[in-house]
PDB file of C-alpha atoms in Angstrom:
ATOM      1  CA  MET A  21       7.975 104.814  55.229  1.00 85.00           C
ATOM      2  CA  ILE A  22      11.107 106.602  56.407  1.00 95.00           C
ATOM      3  CA  ALA A  23      14.233 104.399  56.400  1.00 97.00           C
ATOM      4  CA  GLU A  24      15.902 106.281  59.230  1.00 97.00           C
ATOM      5  CA  ALA A  25      12.809 106.007  61.452  1.00 97.00           C
ATOM      6  CA  LEU A  26      12.529 102.291  60.814  1.00 98.00           C
ATOM      7  CA  TYR A  27      16.218 101.749  61.564  1.00 98.00           C
ATOM      8  CA  ASN A  28      15.948 103.693  64.891  1.00 98.00           C
ATOM      9  CA  TRP A  29      12.832 101.725  65.763  1.00 98.00           C
ATOM     10  CA  GLY A  30      14.634  98.446  65.067  1.00 98.00           C
ATOM     11  CA  LEU A  31      17.650  99.589  67.083  1.00 98.00           C
ATOM     12  CA  ALA A  32      15.538 100.444  70.081  1.00 98.00           C
ATOM     13  CA  LEU A  33      13.875  97.008  69.903  1.00 98.00           C
ATOM     14  CA  LEU A  34      17.258  95.337  69.599  1.00 98.00           C
ATOM     15  CA  HIS A  35      18.463  96.988  72.820  1.00 97.00           C
ATOM     16  CA  GLN A  36      15.197  96.063  74.552  1.00 98.00           C
ATOM     17  CA  ALA A  37      15.440  92.400  73.464  1.00 98.00           C
ATOM     18  CA  ARG A  38      18.925  92.250  75.097  1.00 96.00           C
ATOM     19  CA  SER A  39      17.427  93.173  78.417  1.00 96.00           C
ATOM     20  CA  LYS A  40      14.840  90.369  78.301  1.00 96.00           C
ATOM     21  CA  SER A  41      15.025  86.566  78.172  1.00 94.00           C
ATOM     22  CA  GLY A  42      13.267  83.558  76.857  1.00 95.00           C
ATOM     23  CA  GLU A  43      10.297  83.808  74.517  1.00 96.00           C
ATOM     24  CA  LEU A  44       9.720  87.481  75.273  1.00 97.00           C
ATOM     25  CA  ALA A  45      13.241  88.313  74.111  1.00 97.00           C
ATOM     26  CA  ALA A  46      12.753  86.136  71.039  1.00 97.00           C
ATOM     27  CA  ASN A  47       9.573  87.959  70.026  1.00 97.00           C
ATOM     28  CA  ILE A  48      11.224  91.373  70.408  1.00 98.00           C
ATOM     29  CA  TYR A  49      14.236  90.219  68.348  1.00 98.00           C
ATOM     30  CA  GLN A  50      11.862  89.144  65.603  1.00 98.00           C
ATOM     31  CA  ASP A  51      10.109  92.522  65.701  1.00 98.00           C
ATOM     32  CA  ALA A  52      13.489  94.291  65.447  1.00 98.00           C
ATOM     33  CA  ILE A  53      14.412  92.167  62.456  1.00 98.00           C
ATOM     34  CA  ALA A  54      11.155  93.102  60.777  1.00 98.00           C
ATOM     35  CA  LYS A  55      12.002  96.819  61.180  1.00 98.00           C
ATOM     36  CA  PHE A  56      15.534  96.338  59.812  1.00 98.00           C
ATOM     37  CA  SER A  57      14.132  94.364  56.835  1.00 98.00           C
ATOM     38  CA  PHE A  58      11.501  97.097  56.120  1.00 98.00           C
ATOM     39  CA  CYS A  59      14.254  99.684  56.299  1.00 98.00           C
ATOM     40  CA  LEU A  60      16.368  97.767  53.733  1.00 98.00           C
ATOM     41  CA  THR A  61      13.299  97.454  51.488  1.00 97.00           C
ATOM     42  CA  ILE A  62      12.997 101.221  51.399  1.00 97.00           C
ATOM     43  CA  GLU A  63      16.699 101.992  51.255  1.00 97.00           C
ATOM     44  CA  GLN A  64      18.716  99.003  50.023  1.00 96.00           C
ATOM     45  CA  ALA A  65      22.117 100.497  50.890  1.00 97.00           C
ATOM     46  CA  TYR A  66      21.407 101.201  54.570  1.00 98.00           C
ATOM     47  CA  LEU A  67      24.576  99.661  56.079  1.00 97.00           C
ATOM     48  CA  ALA A  68      23.566  99.892  59.715  1.00 98.00           C
ATOM     49  CA  ALA A  69      20.280  98.119  59.135  1.00 98.00           C
ATOM     50  CA  ALA A  70      22.107  95.244  57.381  1.00 98.00           C
ATOM     51  CA  LEU A  71      24.607  94.930  60.210  1.00 98.00           C
ATOM     52  CA  ASP A  72      22.080  95.087  63.016  1.00 98.00           C
ATOM     53  CA  GLY A  73      19.751  92.695  61.204  1.00 98.00           C
ATOM     54  CA  GLY A  74      22.580  90.149  61.237  1.00 98.00           C
ATOM     55  CA  PHE A  75      23.251  90.775  64.940  1.00 97.00           C
ATOM     56  CA  ALA A  76      19.609  90.298  65.783  1.00 98.00           C
ATOM     57  CA  TYR A  77      19.467  86.979  63.993  1.00 98.00           C
ATOM     58  CA  MET A  78      22.662  85.752  65.676  1.00 97.00           C
ATOM     59  CA  GLU A  79      21.419  86.731  69.122  1.00 97.00           C
ATOM     60  CA  LEU A  80      18.036  85.180  68.404  1.00 97.00           C
ATOM     61  CA  ALA A  81      19.869  81.962  67.396  1.00 97.00           C
ATOM     62  CA  ARG A  82      21.737  81.935  70.665  1.00 96.00           C
ATOM     63  CA  ILE A  83      18.564  82.443  72.721  1.00 95.00           C
ATOM     64  CA  LYS A  84      16.935  79.521  70.893  1.00 96.00           C
ATOM     65  CA  ARG A  85      20.121  77.523  71.272  1.00 95.00           C
ATOM     66  CA  VAL A  86      20.017  76.223  67.670  1.00 97.00           C
ATOM     67  CA  LYS A  87      22.854  74.533  65.866  1.00 96.00           C
ATOM     68  CA  PRO A  88      25.275  76.583  63.653  1.00 96.00           C
ATOM     69  CA  ASP A  89      23.636  75.120  60.500  1.00 95.00           C
ATOM     70  CA  ASP A  90      20.198  76.374  61.474  1.00 97.00           C
ATOM     71  CA  SER A  91      18.357  78.746  59.255  1.00 97.00           C
ATOM     72  CA  LEU A  92      18.676  81.552  61.842  1.00 97.00           C
ATOM     73  CA  TYR A  93      22.450  81.591  61.404  1.00 98.00           C
ATOM     74  CA  GLU A  94      21.928  81.353  57.659  1.00 97.00           C
ATOM     75  CA  MET A  95      19.722  84.469  57.768  1.00 98.00           C
ATOM     76  CA  ALA A  96      22.360  86.254  59.870  1.00 98.00           C
ATOM     77  CA  LYS A  97      24.930  85.268  57.166  1.00 98.00           C
ATOM     78  CA  SER A  98      22.773  86.736  54.463  1.00 98.00           C
ATOM     79  CA  TYR A  99      22.446  90.089  56.332  1.00 98.00           C
ATOM     80  CA  PHE A 100      26.221  90.223  56.887  1.00 98.00           C
ATOM     81  CA  GLU A 101      26.811  89.440  53.177  1.00 98.00           C
ATOM     82  CA  LYS A 102      24.430  92.258  52.365  1.00 98.00           C
ATOM     83  CA  ALA A 103      26.452  94.605  54.667  1.00 98.00           C
ATOM     84  CA  ASN A 104      29.629  93.600  52.815  1.00 98.00           C
ATOM     85  CA  SER A 105      28.047  94.303  49.475  1.00 97.00           C
ATOM     86  CA  ILE A 106      27.270  97.862  50.738  1.00 97.00           C
ATOM     87  CA  GLN A 107      30.747  98.416  52.275  1.00 97.00           C
ATOM     88  CA  ALA A 108      33.446  95.845  51.673  1.00 97.00           C
ATOM     89  CA  GLY A 109      34.742  94.175  54.833  1.00 97.00           C
ATOM     90  CA  ALA A 110      32.200  95.790  57.207  1.00 97.00           C
ATOM     91  CA  ALA A 111      30.788  92.461  58.342  1.00 98.00           C
ATOM     92  CA  SER A 112      33.617  90.070  57.434  1.00 98.00           C
ATOM     93  CA  TYR A 113      34.584  89.506  61.049  1.00 97.00           C
ATOM     94  CA  ASN A 114      30.988  88.473  61.844  1.00 98.00           C
ATOM     95  CA  LEU A 115      31.027  86.116  58.830  1.00 98.00           C
ATOM     96  CA  ALA A 116      34.236  84.652  60.203  1.00 97.00           C
ATOM     97  CA  CYS A 117      32.458  83.902  63.444  1.00 97.00           C
ATOM     98  CA  ILE A 118      29.668  82.043  61.681  1.00 97.00           C
ATOM     99  CA  TYR A 119      32.225  80.037  59.659  1.00 98.00           C
ATOM    100  CA  ALA A 120      34.138  79.174  62.837  1.00 97.00           C
ATOM    101  CA  LEU A 121      30.891  77.995  64.519  1.00 97.00           C
ATOM    102  CA  ARG A 122      30.379  75.751  61.437  1.00 96.00           C
ATOM    103  CA  ASN A 123      34.014  74.593  61.572  1.00 95.00           C
ATOM    104  CA  GLU A 124      34.636  76.021  58.053  1.00 96.00           C
ATOM    105  CA  LYS A 125      38.277  76.838  58.677  1.00 95.00           C
ATOM    106  CA  GLU A 126      39.329  78.110  55.262  1.00 96.00           C
ATOM    107  CA  ALA A 127      36.317  80.407  54.889  1.00 97.00           C
ATOM    108  CA  CYS A 128      36.909  81.719  58.397  1.00 97.00           C
ATOM    109  CA  HIS A 129      40.578  82.435  57.651  1.00 97.00           C
ATOM    110  CA  ASN A 130      39.691  84.271  54.448  1.00 97.00           C
ATOM    111  CA  ALA A 131      37.011  86.357  56.228  1.00 97.00           C
ATOM    112  CA  LEU A 132      39.429  87.353  58.992  1.00 97.00           C
ATOM    113  CA  GLU A 133      42.033  88.407  56.439  1.00 96.00           C
ATOM    114  CA  VAL A 134      39.433  90.579  54.623  1.00 97.00           C
ATOM    115  CA  SER A 135      38.389  92.112  57.903  1.00 97.00           C
ATOM    116  CA  LYS A 136      42.012  92.932  58.714  1.00 96.00           C
ATOM    117  CA  ASN A 137      42.788  94.328  55.263  1.00 95.00           C
ATOM    118  CA  LYS A 138      39.749  96.516  55.221  1.00 96.00           C
ATOM    119  CA  GLY A 139      40.365  97.849  58.747  1.00 95.00           C
ATOM    120  CA  TYR A 140      37.296  96.316  60.528  1.00 96.00           C
ATOM    121  CA  LEU A 141      39.086  93.823  62.724  1.00 96.00           C
ATOM    122  CA  PRO A 142      38.591  94.200  66.530  1.00 95.00           C
ATOM    123  CA  ILE A 143      41.541  94.309  68.885  1.00 94.00           C
ATOM    124  CA  ALA A 144      43.452  91.153  69.574  1.00 94.00           C
ATOM    125  CA  ALA A 145      42.137  90.719  73.111  1.00 94.00           C
ATOM    126  CA  ASP A 146      38.589  90.732  71.926  1.00 95.00           C
ATOM    127  CA  ILE A 147      39.284  88.264  69.115  1.00 96.00           C
ATOM    128  CA  LEU A 148      40.914  85.861  71.600  1.00 95.00           C
ATOM    129  CA  ALA A 149      37.984  86.159  73.997  1.00 95.00           C
ATOM    130  CA  ASP A 150      35.308  85.621  71.307  1.00 95.00           C
ATOM    131  CA  PRO A 151      33.551  82.313  72.119  1.00 95.00           C
ATOM    132  CA  ASP A 152      32.446  81.994  68.500  1.00 96.00           C
ATOM    133  CA  LEU A 153      36.047  81.401  67.464  1.00 96.00           C
ATOM    134  CA  GLU A 154      36.672  78.611  69.990  1.00 94.00           C
ATOM    135  CA  SER A 155      36.878  75.858  67.333  1.00 94.00           C
ATOM    136  CA  ILE A 156      39.755  77.492  65.413  1.00 94.00           C
ATOM    137  CA  ARG A 157      41.709  79.079  68.270  1.00 93.00           C
ATOM    138  CA  ASN A 158      44.416  76.379  68.483  1.00 93.00           C
ATOM    139  CA  HIS A 159      45.023  76.021  64.779  1.00 95.00           C
ATOM    140  CA  ASP A 160      48.483  76.962  63.459  1.00 95.00           C
ATOM    141  CA  TRP A 161      47.104  79.393  60.864  1.00 95.00           C
ATOM    142  CA  PHE A 162      45.102  81.232  63.530  1.00 96.00           C
ATOM    143  CA  VAL A 163      48.120  81.518  65.823  1.00 95.00           C
ATOM    144  CA  ASP A 164      50.124  82.874  62.885  1.00 95.00           C
ATOM    145  CA  PHE A 165      47.290  85.309  62.024  1.00 95.00           C
ATOM    146  CA  MET A 166      47.195  86.661  65.613  1.00 95.00           C
ATOM    147  CA  GLU A 167      50.953  87.026  65.660  1.00 93.00           C
ATOM    148  CA  SER A 168      50.805  89.060  62.502  1.00 91.00           C
ATOM    149  CA  LEU A 169      48.506  91.552  64.268  1.00 90.00           C
ATOM    150  CA  ASN A 170      51.359  92.343  66.658  1.00 84.00           C
ATOM    151  CA  LYS A 171      53.738  93.289  63.861  1.00 75.00           C
ATOM    152  CA  LYS A 172      54.372  97.040  63.896  1.00 61.00           C
ATOM    153  CA  PRO A 173      53.180  98.855  60.752  1.00 57.00           C
ATOM    154  CA  GLU A 174      56.591 100.503  60.454  1.00 55.00           C
ATOM    155  CA  ALA A 175      58.230  97.163  60.182  1.00 46.00           C
ATOM    156  CA  VAL A 176      55.804  96.058  57.483  1.00 47.00           C
ATOM    157  CA  ILE A 177      56.449  99.213  55.404  1.00 49.00           C
ATOM    158  CA  GLU A 178      60.213  98.901  55.904  1.00 54.00           C
ATOM    159  CA  GLU A 179      60.168  95.254  54.756  1.00 54.00           C
ATOM    160  CA  ALA A 180      58.049  96.053  51.772  1.00 50.00           C
ATOM    161  CA  ALA A 181      60.445  98.926  50.811  1.00 55.00           C
ATOM    162  CA  VAL A 182      63.475  96.586  51.021  1.00 54.00           C
ATOM    163  CA  ASN A 183      61.813  93.941  48.866  1.00 55.00           C
ATOM    164  CA  GLU A 184      60.576  96.463  46.212  1.00 57.00           C
ATOM    165  CA  ASN A 185      63.886  98.284  46.015  1.00 59.00           C
ATOM    166  CA  ALA A 186      65.714  95.005  45.654  1.00 51.00           C
ATOM    167  CA  ALA A 187      63.367  93.939  42.842  1.00 53.00           C
ATOM    168  CA  ASP A 188      63.473  97.274  41.023  1.00 56.00           C
ATOM    169  CA  ALA A 189      67.214  98.036  41.439  1.00 52.00           C
ATOM    170  CA  PRO A 190      68.932  98.367  37.982  1.00 54.00           C
ATOM    171  CA  VAL A 191      71.659  95.861  37.213  1.00 48.00           C
ATOM    172  CA  ILE A 192      74.929  97.698  36.546  1.00 45.00           C
ATOM    173  CA  GLU A 193      77.558  95.818  34.509  1.00 48.00           C
ATOM    174  CA  THR A 194      81.158  95.946  35.751  1.00 40.00           C
ATOM    175  CA  ALA A 195      82.328  97.469  32.457  1.00 42.00           C
ATOM    176  CA  GLU A 196      79.952 100.394  32.919  1.00 43.00           C
ATOM    177  CA  VAL A 197      81.262 101.140  36.409  1.00 38.00           C
ATOM    178  CA  GLU A 198      84.901 101.114  35.173  1.00 41.00           C
ATOM    179  CA  ASN A 199      84.095 103.715  32.586  1.00 40.00           C
ATOM    180  CA  VAL A 200      82.836 106.252  35.096  1.00 39.00           C
ATOM    181  CA  THR A 201      85.494 108.880  35.889  1.00 38.00           C
ATOM    182  CA  ALA A 202      85.889 111.047  38.978  1.00 40.00           C
ATOM    183  CA  ASN A 203      84.315 113.999  37.106  1.00 43.00           C
ATOM    184  CA  GLU A 204      81.521 112.076  35.543  1.00 44.00           C
ATOM    185  CA  GLU A 205      78.504 110.579  37.382  1.00 45.00           C
ATOM    186  CA  PRO A 206      76.216 107.913  36.003  1.00 42.00           C
ATOM    187  CA  VAL A 207      72.798 109.134  35.015  1.00 42.00           C
ATOM    188  CA  LYS A 208      70.037 107.641  37.208  1.00 40.00           C
ATOM    189  CA  ASP A 209      67.025 106.608  35.277  1.00 42.00           C
ATOM    190  CA  GLU A 210      63.889 108.046  36.903  1.00 40.00           C
ATOM    191  CA  ALA A 211      62.059 104.823  36.149  1.00 38.00           C
ATOM    192  CA  ASP A 212      64.281 103.100  38.742  1.00 38.00           C
ATOM    193  CA  VAL A 213      63.179 105.413  41.515  1.00 35.00           C
ATOM    194  CA  THR A 214      60.063 104.028  43.223  1.00 33.00           C
ATOM    195  CA  PRO A 215      59.539 106.174  46.340  1.00 33.00           C
ATOM    196  CA  PHE A 216      56.718 105.047  48.722  1.00 29.00           C
ATOM    197  CA  LYS A 217      53.712 107.253  48.916  1.00 32.00           C
ATOM    198  CA  ALA A 218      53.018 108.376  52.457  1.00 32.00           C
ATOM    199  CA  ALA A 219      50.078 106.691  54.079  1.00 33.00           C
ATOM    200  CA  ALA A 220      48.538 110.058  54.810  1.00 33.00           C
ATOM    201  CA  ASP A 221      48.298 110.697  51.078  1.00 35.00           C
ATOM    202  CA  TYR A 222      45.838 107.931  50.626  1.00 30.00           C
ATOM    203  CA  THR A 223      42.147 108.292  51.342  1.00 34.00           C
ATOM    204  CA  VAL A 224      39.600 105.549  51.886  1.00 35.00           C
ATOM    205  CA  ALA A 225      36.955 105.610  49.207  1.00 37.00           C
ATOM    206  CA  GLY A 226      33.566 105.948  50.896  1.00 40.00           C
ATOM    207  CA  ASP A 227      30.348 104.442  49.614  1.00 43.00           C
ATOM    208  CA  GLU A 228      28.657 107.514  48.273  1.00 41.00           C
ATOM    209  CA  GLY A 229      25.523 105.592  47.627  1.00 43.00           C
ATOM    210  CA  ALA A 230      25.110 104.323  51.170  1.00 44.00           C
ATOM    211  CA  PRO A 231      23.061 106.643  53.363  1.00 44.00           C
ATOM    212  CA  LEU A 232      25.030 106.010  56.528  1.00 44.00           C
ATOM    213  CA  ASN A 233      22.935 107.301  59.348  1.00 46.00           C
ATOM    214  CA  GLU A 234      24.866 110.057  61.067  1.00 43.00           C
ATOM    215  CA  ASN A 235      22.179 110.751  63.706  1.00 42.00           C
ATOM    216  CA  ALA A 236      21.444 107.204  64.669  1.00 41.00           C
ATOM    217  CA  ASP A 237      23.674 105.116  66.907  1.00 43.00           C
ATOM    218  CA  VAL A 238      25.598 103.633  64.010  1.00 39.00           C
ATOM    219  CA  ALA A 239      29.003 103.926  65.612  1.00 39.00           C
ATOM    220  CA  VAL A 240      27.866 101.966  68.639  1.00 38.00           C
ATOM    221  CA  GLU A 241      26.362  99.276  66.446  1.00 44.00           C
ATOM    222  CA  SER A 242      29.463  99.166  64.270  1.00 42.00           C
ATOM    223  CA  ASP A 243      31.460  98.354  67.359  1.00 44.00           C
ATOM    224  CA  GLU A 244      29.026  95.518  68.014  1.00 45.00           C
ATOM    225  CA  ALA A 245      29.766  94.297  64.546  1.00 43.00           C
ATOM    226  CA  VAL A 246      33.104  93.160  65.813  1.00 43.00           C
ATOM    227  CA  VAL A 247      32.678  92.715  69.520  1.00 42.00           C
ATOM    228  CA  LYS A 248      29.889  90.318  70.439  1.00 48.00           C
ATOM    229  CA  ASN A 249      29.072  88.981  73.920  1.00 40.00           C
TER     230      ASN A 249
END
């Protein structure tokens, strides 16, 4: 009845299932899913259990070679949605993969954007190598999305600064300029000054209610949330 123990048990079974094949692997995956489900019953905000439950269902679906609209993929989707409800964007990339398998292009695009904006997107090389995204790889929007990942953050900030300053700049009439003498400077309204806050000043709000497991191998599994073989 301890959530952490159930999660670790499920995690061990998940790794064991990956070393097996056929019906034996399928049975171990199902056992792992049962442990993750029990863990979430005890502690509903256990992020790692929600993520790994989704992984287990997706890997079970691959072993059974079912179609993307099969109930196994639907269960994986429900686990990833649960993970996103615990921590926004944590499983959006995995949802994008399911949408791509189902050829739901718009939903896939939206999920990728959320993953990018929330900081959970894998590196470009891994995205391009992901077989789950094969159906959308040659679409124009996907090409544009991948190109946007190569844009330097400095360039994005600089562009935003130019656009915002241009929009906020006060309009000065010609008559007002002519009335300014050499000994008199126009008063700058502080409302017109919109300095950008340094990125370091911002902090990401954590989910205080989610008992993220510091001792378990959450970091490893989080990596698997975005890099799937």
